[in-house]
Amino acid sequence: MTASPAGSEFDLIARIRARAGTRDDVVLGIGDDAALLAMPPGMALVVTADTLNAGVHFFPDVAPADLGWKALAVNLSDLAAMGASPAWCTLSLSLPQADPAWIDGFLDGFCDLAARHGIALVGGDTTRGPLSVSITAMGHVEAGHALRRDGAQVGDEIWVTGTPGDAAAALQSLLSGAAVDRALRARLDRPTPRVEAGRELLGLASACVDISDGLLADLGHLCQRSGVGAQVQLEQLPVSRALAGFRPQLRWAWQAGGGDDYELCFTAAPTRADEVQAALDFAGVPGARIGRIVAGQGVQALDAAGAPWQAPRVGYDHFG
Ligand code: ADP
Ligand code: MG
């Protein structure tokens, strides 16, 4: 086989293939018309897809390694929210030009995160066009045990992992041209998908969603699917060190309304609280109880005095 010229589509695919990783359950990976994958018995296949477009989801001059990390992270976060174990993914790239250095940088971030979660890249597509990254991630979960959005019960406690709001605060600083706190910037560029926490919450959480659009918005989706309402105590929202100095009214907008956090928001019966805390500790993920599931519909955010608080902006709607 002759080497493909640097910069051609085939050279790019060769670079990707060399770093795709593998697993015992990949019968046939990159290089054929499609991949062949072996499903473990007793497990349900979990599939999710997410696309990141330049100018919509990231700045066109983003560091390629950060983009590679984040494109995979947002998909792993969806698997985490289902309690799934990541296994395989495909990568569809639309690129303005075939730039080998850019692909190598992209793969640095992508493969770093992929290796941490043992997910193998088994195929994809490479085309010329405006910069866009689309990933389909697949995993498995014990059949009948997935974490879903529709299981929340009245009286359940609402939990959240990490410190939501950090990514939104970083984005606002960036957009306003202000200096961006390094810790906040890291949360925006390199979110941590809560895969281990999702796995540990199987059998404990009654419902779960990952936070991509904003805590209240995504909790709202969970409530809608479950046919319940929610009350969130704003003063119980976990605060990162970087946000602790801001006055509550300002940081609540980020914490409750901001997106791009990729934390988990889930519900559990109050009787399971100690087990939930132990599960999060085992996963090495901080978590906090922030409210209750109530009868009715909609999410109410309450301030320290118990007064309803109207978020200035709830979630992100691409077509809003
Ligand atoms: P086809 O024309 O049959 O769709 P391609 O020439 O597009 O095949 O791709 C050849 C092989 O490379 C396939 O196995 C495909 O899955 C893989 N591939 C192409 N682009 C990517 C990519 N961006 N990431 C991972 N695998 C890719
Ligand atoms: Mg083909």
CSV table of C-alpha atoms and ligand atoms in Angstrom, one decimal:
chain,number,residue,atom,x,y,z
A,1,MET,CA,0.0,0.0,0.0
A,2,THR,CA,1.4,3.4,-1.0
A,3,ALA,CA,1.3,6.2,1.5
A,4,SER,CA,-1.4,8.8,0.8
A,5,PRO,CA,-0.4,12.3,0.2
A,6,ALA,CA,-0.4,14.5,3.3
A,7,GLY,CA,-3.5,16.6,3.4
A,8,SER,CA,-5.7,14.3,1.4
A,9,GLU,CA,-8.9,12.8,2.8
A,10,PHE,CA,-7.2,9.4,2.9
A,11,ASP,CA,-4.3,10.8,4.8
A,12,LEU,CA,-6.7,12.3,7.4
A,13,ILE,CA,-8.5,9.0,7.8
A,14,ALA,CA,-5.2,7.2,8.1
A,15,ARG,CA,-4.2,9.6,10.9
A,16,ILE,CA,-7.5,9.0,12.6
A,17,ARG,CA,-7.4,5.3,12.2
A,18,ALA,CA,-3.9,5.1,13.7
A,19,ARG,CA,-5.2,6.5,17.0
A,20,ALA,CA,-8.8,5.1,17.1
A,21,GLY,CA,-8.2,2.7,20.0
A,22,THR,CA,-9.7,-0.7,20.1
A,23,ARG,CA,-11.6,-3.1,22.4
A,24,ASP,CA,-12.3,-6.8,22.4
A,25,ASP,CA,-15.9,-6.2,21.3
A,26,VAL,CA,-14.9,-4.4,18.1
A,27,VAL,CA,-15.0,-7.2,15.5
A,28,LEU,CA,-14.2,-4.7,12.7
A,29,GLY,CA,-13.3,-1.1,13.1
A,30,ILE,CA,-12.3,1.7,10.7
A,31,GLY,CA,-11.5,0.6,7.1
A,32,ASP,CA,-14.5,-1.2,5.9
A,33,ASP,CA,-17.9,0.0,4.8
A,34,ALA,CA,-19.2,-0.2,8.3
A,35,ALA,CA,-18.1,-1.4,11.7
A,36,LEU,CA,-19.0,-4.8,13.3
A,37,LEU,CA,-19.6,-4.6,17.0
A,38,ALA,CA,-20.4,-7.4,19.5
A,39,MET,CA,-23.0,-6.6,22.1
A,40,PRO,CA,-22.6,-8.2,25.5
A,41,PRO,CA,-25.6,-10.4,26.5
A,42,GLY,CA,-28.2,-9.0,28.8
A,43,MET,CA,-27.3,-5.4,28.0
A,44,ALA,CA,-29.3,-2.7,26.2
A,45,LEU,CA,-27.6,-0.7,23.5
A,46,VAL,CA,-27.5,3.1,24.3
A,47,VAL,CA,-27.0,5.5,21.4
A,48,THR,CA,-26.7,9.3,21.4
A,49,ALA,CA,-25.5,11.9,18.9
A,50,ASP,CA,-24.4,15.5,19.2
A,51,THR,CA,-23.1,18.0,16.7
A,52,LEU,CA,-20.8,21.0,17.4
A,53,ASN,CA,-20.8,23.8,14.7
A,54,ALA,CA,-18.3,26.5,14.4
A,55,GLY,CA,-19.8,29.9,15.4
A,56,VAL,CA,-22.7,28.3,17.1
A,57,HIS,CA,-21.2,25.9,19.7
A,58,PHE,CA,-17.6,27.1,19.7
A,59,PHE,CA,-15.4,29.9,18.5
A,60,PRO,CA,-14.0,29.2,15.0
A,61,ASP,CA,-10.4,29.8,16.4
A,62,VAL,CA,-10.9,27.2,19.2
A,63,ALA,CA,-7.8,25.1,20.1
A,64,PRO,CA,-8.3,21.9,18.1
A,65,ALA,CA,-7.4,19.7,21.1
A,66,ASP,CA,-10.1,21.4,23.2
A,67,LEU,CA,-12.7,20.9,20.4
A,68,GLY,CA,-11.7,17.2,20.2
A,69,TRP,CA,-12.2,16.8,23.9
A,70,LYS,CA,-15.5,18.7,24.1
A,71,ALA,CA,-17.1,17.1,21.1
A,72,LEU,CA,-16.6,13.7,22.7
A,73,ALA,CA,-17.4,14.9,26.3
A,74,VAL,CA,-20.9,16.2,25.4
A,75,ASN,CA,-21.7,12.7,24.0
A,76,LEU,CA,-20.2,10.9,26.9
A,77,SER,CA,-22.3,13.1,29.2
A,78,ASP,CA,-25.5,11.8,27.5
A,79,LEU,CA,-24.3,8.2,28.0
A,80,ALA,CA,-23.6,9.1,31.7
A,81,ALA,CA,-27.1,10.5,32.1
A,82,MET,CA,-28.5,7.1,31.1
A,83,GLY,CA,-26.2,5.2,33.5
A,84,ALA,CA,-24.4,3.7,30.4
A,85,SER,CA,-20.9,2.4,30.1
A,86,PRO,CA,-19.3,3.9,27.0
A,87,ALA,CA,-18.1,1.4,24.3
A,88,TRP,CA,-17.9,2.8,20.7
A,89,CYS,CA,-18.3,6.0,18.8
A,90,THR,CA,-18.3,7.4,15.2
A,91,LEU,CA,-16.9,10.7,14.2
A,92,SER,CA,-18.2,12.8,11.3
A,93,LEU,CA,-16.0,15.7,10.4
A,94,SER,CA,-16.8,18.6,8.0
A,95,LEU,CA,-13.6,20.5,7.5
A,96,PRO,CA,-12.8,23.6,5.4
A,97,GLN,CA,-9.5,22.1,4.4
A,98,ALA,CA,-7.5,18.9,5.0
A,99,ASP,CA,-5.1,20.2,7.5
A,100,PRO,CA,-3.0,17.4,9.1
A,101,ALA,CA,-1.7,19.5,12.0
A,102,TRP,CA,-5.3,20.5,12.9
A,103,ILE,CA,-6.4,16.8,12.8
A,104,ASP,CA,-3.5,15.8,15.0
A,105,GLY,CA,-4.4,18.5,17.5
A,106,PHE,CA,-8.0,17.5,17.5
A,107,LEU,CA,-7.0,13.9,18.0
A,108,ASP,CA,-4.9,14.8,21.0
A,109,GLY,CA,-7.9,16.1,22.9
A,110,PHE,CA,-10.3,13.5,21.6
A,111,CYS,CA,-8.1,10.5,22.2
A,112,ASP,CA,-7.1,11.7,25.7
A,113,LEU,CA,-10.8,11.6,26.8
A,114,ALA,CA,-11.6,8.5,24.8
A,115,ALA,CA,-8.8,6.6,26.5
A,116,ARG,CA,-10.0,7.7,30.0
A,117,HIS,CA,-13.3,6.1,29.3
A,118,GLY,CA,-12.2,3.1,27.2
A,119,ILE,CA,-14.4,4.1,24.2
A,120,ALA,CA,-13.2,3.0,20.7
A,121,LEU,CA,-13.6,5.1,17.5
A,122,VAL,CA,-15.0,2.6,15.0
A,123,GLY,CA,-15.9,4.7,12.0
A,124,GLY,CA,-17.1,8.0,10.7
A,125,ASP,CA,-17.2,10.3,7.7
A,126,THR,CA,-14.8,13.0,6.4
A,127,THR,CA,-16.1,15.8,4.1
A,128,ARG,CA,-15.2,19.3,3.0
A,129,GLY,CA,-17.4,22.1,4.3
A,130,PRO,CA,-17.8,24.6,7.1
A,131,LEU,CA,-16.1,23.3,10.3
A,132,SER,CA,-18.5,20.9,12.1
A,133,VAL,CA,-18.0,17.9,14.3
A,134,SER,CA,-20.7,15.3,14.8
A,135,ILE,CA,-20.2,12.3,17.1
A,136,THR,CA,-22.4,9.3,17.7
A,137,ALA,CA,-21.6,7.5,20.9
A,138,MET,CA,-22.7,4.1,21.9
A,139,GLY,CA,-22.6,2.3,25.2
A,140,HIS,CA,-24.5,-0.3,27.1
A,141,VAL,CA,-26.5,-0.6,30.3
A,142,GLU,CA,-28.0,-3.5,32.1
A,143,ALA,CA,-31.3,-4.2,30.3
A,144,GLY,CA,-34.3,-2.6,32.1
A,145,HIS,CA,-32.1,-0.5,34.5
A,146,ALA,CA,-31.2,2.6,32.5
A,147,LEU,CA,-31.5,6.0,34.2
A,148,ARG,CA,-34.3,7.8,32.4
A,149,ARG,CA,-36.0,11.2,32.6
A,150,ASP,CA,-39.4,9.8,33.3
A,151,GLY,CA,-39.1,8.2,36.7
A,152,ALA,CA,-39.2,11.1,39.2
A,153,GLN,CA,-41.7,10.8,42.0
A,154,VAL,CA,-43.4,13.4,44.1
A,155,GLY,CA,-41.3,13.8,47.3
A,156,ASP,CA,-38.0,12.8,45.7
A,157,GLU,CA,-35.0,14.9,46.4
A,158,ILE,CA,-33.2,16.7,43.6
A,159,TRP,CA,-29.5,16.4,43.3
A,160,VAL,CA,-26.8,18.0,41.1
A,161,THR,CA,-23.2,17.0,40.6
A,162,GLY,CA,-20.3,19.5,40.4
A,163,THR,CA,-20.8,23.3,40.3
A,164,PRO,CA,-23.1,24.3,37.5
A,165,GLY,CA,-22.7,27.8,36.2
A,166,ASP,CA,-19.0,27.8,35.8
A,167,ALA,CA,-19.1,27.3,32.0
A,168,ALA,CA,-21.7,30.0,31.5
A,169,ALA,CA,-19.7,32.5,33.6
A,170,ALA,CA,-16.6,31.8,31.5
A,171,LEU,CA,-18.6,32.2,28.3
A,172,GLN,CA,-20.0,35.5,29.4
A,173,SER,CA,-16.5,36.8,30.3
A,174,LEU,CA,-15.2,35.7,26.9
A,175,LEU,CA,-18.1,37.4,25.0
A,176,SER,CA,-17.6,40.6,26.9
A,177,GLY,CA,-13.9,40.6,26.3
A,178,ALA,CA,-13.1,40.5,30.0
A,179,ALA,CA,-10.2,38.4,31.5
A,180,VAL,CA,-11.5,34.9,32.1
A,181,ASP,CA,-10.7,33.0,35.3
A,182,ARG,CA,-8.6,29.9,34.4
A,183,ALA,CA,-10.7,27.5,36.4
A,184,LEU,CA,-13.9,28.7,34.8
A,185,ARG,CA,-12.3,28.6,31.4
A,186,ALA,CA,-11.3,24.9,32.0
A,187,ARG,CA,-14.9,24.1,32.8
A,188,LEU,CA,-16.1,25.6,29.5
A,189,ASP,CA,-13.4,24.1,27.3
A,190,ARG,CA,-12.9,20.7,28.9
A,191,PRO,CA,-16.1,19.6,30.7
A,192,THR,CA,-15.9,16.3,32.7
A,193,PRO,CA,-18.6,13.8,31.7
A,194,ARG,CA,-19.9,12.2,34.9
A,195,VAL,CA,-19.7,8.7,33.5
A,196,GLU,CA,-18.7,6.9,36.8
A,197,ALA,CA,-21.3,8.8,38.8
A,198,GLY,CA,-24.0,7.7,36.3
A,199,ARG,CA,-23.0,4.1,36.6
A,200,GLU,CA,-23.0,4.3,40.4
A,201,LEU,CA,-26.5,5.8,40.4
A,202,LEU,CA,-28.1,2.8,38.7
A,203,GLY,CA,-30.8,1.5,41.0
A,204,LEU,CA,-30.6,4.6,43.2
A,205,ALA,CA,-31.7,7.6,41.1
A,206,SER,CA,-35.3,7.6,40.1
A,207,ALA,CA,-34.6,10.0,37.1
A,208,CYS,CA,-31.6,11.7,35.6
A,209,VAL,CA,-30.7,14.3,32.9
A,210,ASP,CA,-27.4,15.9,32.0
A,211,ILE,CA,-27.1,19.7,32.0
A,212,SER,CA,-26.4,21.0,28.6
A,213,ASP,CA,-29.0,23.8,28.3
A,214,GLY,CA,-29.0,25.0,31.9
A,215,LEU,CA,-30.0,23.5,35.3
A,216,LEU,CA,-33.5,24.8,35.4
A,217,ALA,CA,-34.2,24.1,31.8
A,218,ASP,CA,-32.9,20.5,31.9
A,219,LEU,CA,-34.6,19.8,35.2
A,220,GLY,CA,-37.8,21.2,33.5
A,221,HIS,CA,-37.3,18.5,30.8
A,222,LEU,CA,-37.0,15.8,33.4
A,223,CYS,CA,-40.2,17.1,35.2
A,224,GLN,CA,-42.1,17.2,32.0
A,225,ARG,CA,-41.2,13.6,31.1
A,226,SER,CA,-42.1,12.5,34.7
A,227,GLY,CA,-45.3,14.5,34.9
A,228,VAL,CA,-44.2,16.3,38.1
A,229,GLY,CA,-43.1,19.8,39.2
A,230,ALA,CA,-39.9,20.8,41.1
A,231,GLN,CA,-38.9,23.4,43.7
A,232,VAL,CA,-35.2,24.4,43.7
A,233,GLN,CA,-33.6,26.2,46.7
A,234,LEU,CA,-31.2,28.7,45.0
A,235,GLU,CA,-29.1,29.1,48.1
A,236,GLN,CA,-28.4,25.3,48.1
A,237,LEU,CA,-26.8,25.4,44.7
A,238,PRO,CA,-23.1,24.3,45.0
A,239,VAL,CA,-20.8,27.3,44.3
A,240,SER,CA,-17.3,27.0,42.8
A,241,ARG,CA,-14.5,29.0,44.4
A,242,ALA,CA,-14.4,31.2,41.3
A,243,LEU,CA,-18.1,32.1,41.6
A,244,ALA,CA,-18.2,32.5,45.3
A,245,GLY,CA,-17.3,36.1,45.2
A,246,PHE,CA,-20.2,37.2,43.0
A,247,ARG,CA,-23.5,38.4,44.5
A,248,PRO,CA,-26.2,35.8,44.5
A,249,GLN,CA,-28.5,37.5,42.0
A,250,LEU,CA,-25.7,37.5,39.4
A,251,ARG,CA,-24.3,34.0,40.0
A,252,TRP,CA,-27.8,32.4,40.2
A,253,ALA,CA,-28.3,33.4,36.6
A,254,TRP,CA,-25.2,31.4,35.7
A,255,GLN,CA,-25.8,28.5,38.1
A,256,ALA,CA,-29.5,28.0,37.4
A,257,GLY,CA,-29.8,29.3,33.9
A,258,GLY,CA,-26.4,28.9,32.2
A,259,GLY,CA,-25.7,25.9,30.0
A,260,ASP,CA,-22.7,23.8,28.8
A,261,ASP,CA,-21.9,22.3,32.3
A,262,TYR,CA,-22.4,18.6,31.5
A,263,GLU,CA,-23.1,17.9,35.1
A,264,LEU,CA,-25.9,15.4,36.1
A,265,CYS,CA,-29.2,16.5,37.7
A,266,PHE,CA,-31.1,13.6,39.2
A,267,THR,CA,-33.8,12.6,41.6
A,268,ALA,CA,-33.8,10.0,44.4
A,269,ALA,CA,-36.1,9.0,47.2
A,270,PRO,CA,-35.1,10.8,50.5
A,271,THR,CA,-34.7,7.3,52.1
A,272,ARG,CA,-31.8,6.6,49.6
A,273,ALA,CA,-29.9,9.9,50.4
A,274,ASP,CA,-27.0,8.2,52.3
A,275,GLU,CA,-26.6,5.6,49.5
A,276,VAL,CA,-26.6,8.3,46.9
A,277,GLN,CA,-23.9,10.3,48.8
A,278,ALA,CA,-21.8,7.1,49.1
A,279,ALA,CA,-22.2,6.4,45.4
A,280,LEU,CA,-21.1,9.9,44.5
A,281,ASP,CA,-18.2,9.6,47.0
A,282,PHE,CA,-17.2,6.3,45.4
A,283,ALA,CA,-17.3,7.9,41.9
A,284,GLY,CA,-15.2,10.8,43.3
A,285,VAL,CA,-17.8,13.4,42.2
A,286,PRO,CA,-19.1,16.1,44.4
A,287,GLY,CA,-22.9,16.4,44.7
A,288,ALA,CA,-25.5,18.4,46.5
A,289,ARG,CA,-29.2,18.3,47.3
A,290,ILE,CA,-30.9,21.3,45.8
A,291,GLY,CA,-34.7,20.8,46.1
A,292,ARG,CA,-37.7,18.6,45.9
A,293,ILE,CA,-40.0,17.1,43.4
A,294,VAL,CA,-43.6,18.3,44.0
A,295,ALA,CA,-47.0,17.6,42.5
A,296,GLY,CA,-48.0,19.8,39.5
A,297,GLN,CA,-45.8,21.0,36.7
A,298,GLY,CA,-43.0,23.5,36.1
A,299,VAL,CA,-39.8,24.3,38.0
A,300,GLN,CA,-39.9,27.0,40.7
A,301,ALA,CA,-36.6,28.5,41.9
A,302,LEU,CA,-36.9,30.0,45.4
A,303,ASP,CA,-34.5,32.5,47.1
A,304,ALA,CA,-33.4,32.3,50.7
A,305,ALA,CA,-36.6,34.0,51.9
A,306,GLY,CA,-38.7,31.4,50.0
A,307,ALA,CA,-39.7,33.9,47.4
A,308,PRO,CA,-40.0,32.8,43.7
A,309,TRP,CA,-37.1,34.0,41.6
A,310,GLN,CA,-37.4,34.6,37.9
A,311,ALA,CA,-34.3,33.6,36.1
A,312,PRO,CA,-33.3,36.3,33.5
A,313,ARG,CA,-32.6,33.6,31.0
A,314,VAL,CA,-33.6,29.9,31.2
A,315,GLY,CA,-31.6,27.6,29.1
A,316,TYR,CA,-30.4,27.9,25.5
A,317,ASP,CA,-32.8,27.4,22.6
A,318,HIS,CA,-31.1,27.3,19.2
A,319,PHE,CA,-34.2,28.5,17.5
A,320,GLY,CA,-35.4,30.9,20.3
B,1,ADP,P1,-17.4,4.9,2.5
B,1,ADP,O1,-17.2,5.7,1.3
B,1,ADP,O2,-17.6,3.4,2.3
B,1,ADP,O3,-18.4,5.5,3.4
B,1,ADP,P2,-15.1,6.2,3.6
B,1,ADP,O4,-14.1,6.3,2.5
B,1,ADP,O5,-15.9,7.4,3.8
B,1,ADP,O6,-16.0,4.9,3.3
B,1,ADP,O7,-14.4,5.8,4.9
B,1,ADP,C1,-13.5,4.8,4.9
B,1,ADP,C2,-13.4,4.2,6.4
B,1,ADP,O8,-12.9,5.3,7.2
B,1,ADP,C3,-14.7,3.8,6.9
B,1,ADP,O9,-14.5,2.7,7.8
B,1,ADP,C4,-15.2,5.0,7.7
B,1,ADP,O10,-16.0,4.6,8.8
B,1,ADP,C5,-13.8,5.5,8.2
B,1,ADP,N1,-13.8,7.0,8.5
B,1,ADP,C6,-14.0,8.0,7.6
B,1,ADP,N2,-13.9,9.2,8.1
B,1,ADP,C7,-13.7,9.0,9.5
B,1,ADP,C8,-13.6,9.8,10.6
B,1,ADP,N3,-13.7,11.1,10.5
B,1,ADP,N4,-13.4,9.2,11.8
B,1,ADP,C9,-13.4,7.8,11.9
B,1,ADP,N5,-13.5,7.0,10.9
B,1,ADP,C10,-13.7,7.5,9.7
B,2,MG,MG,-18.6,2.2,1.4
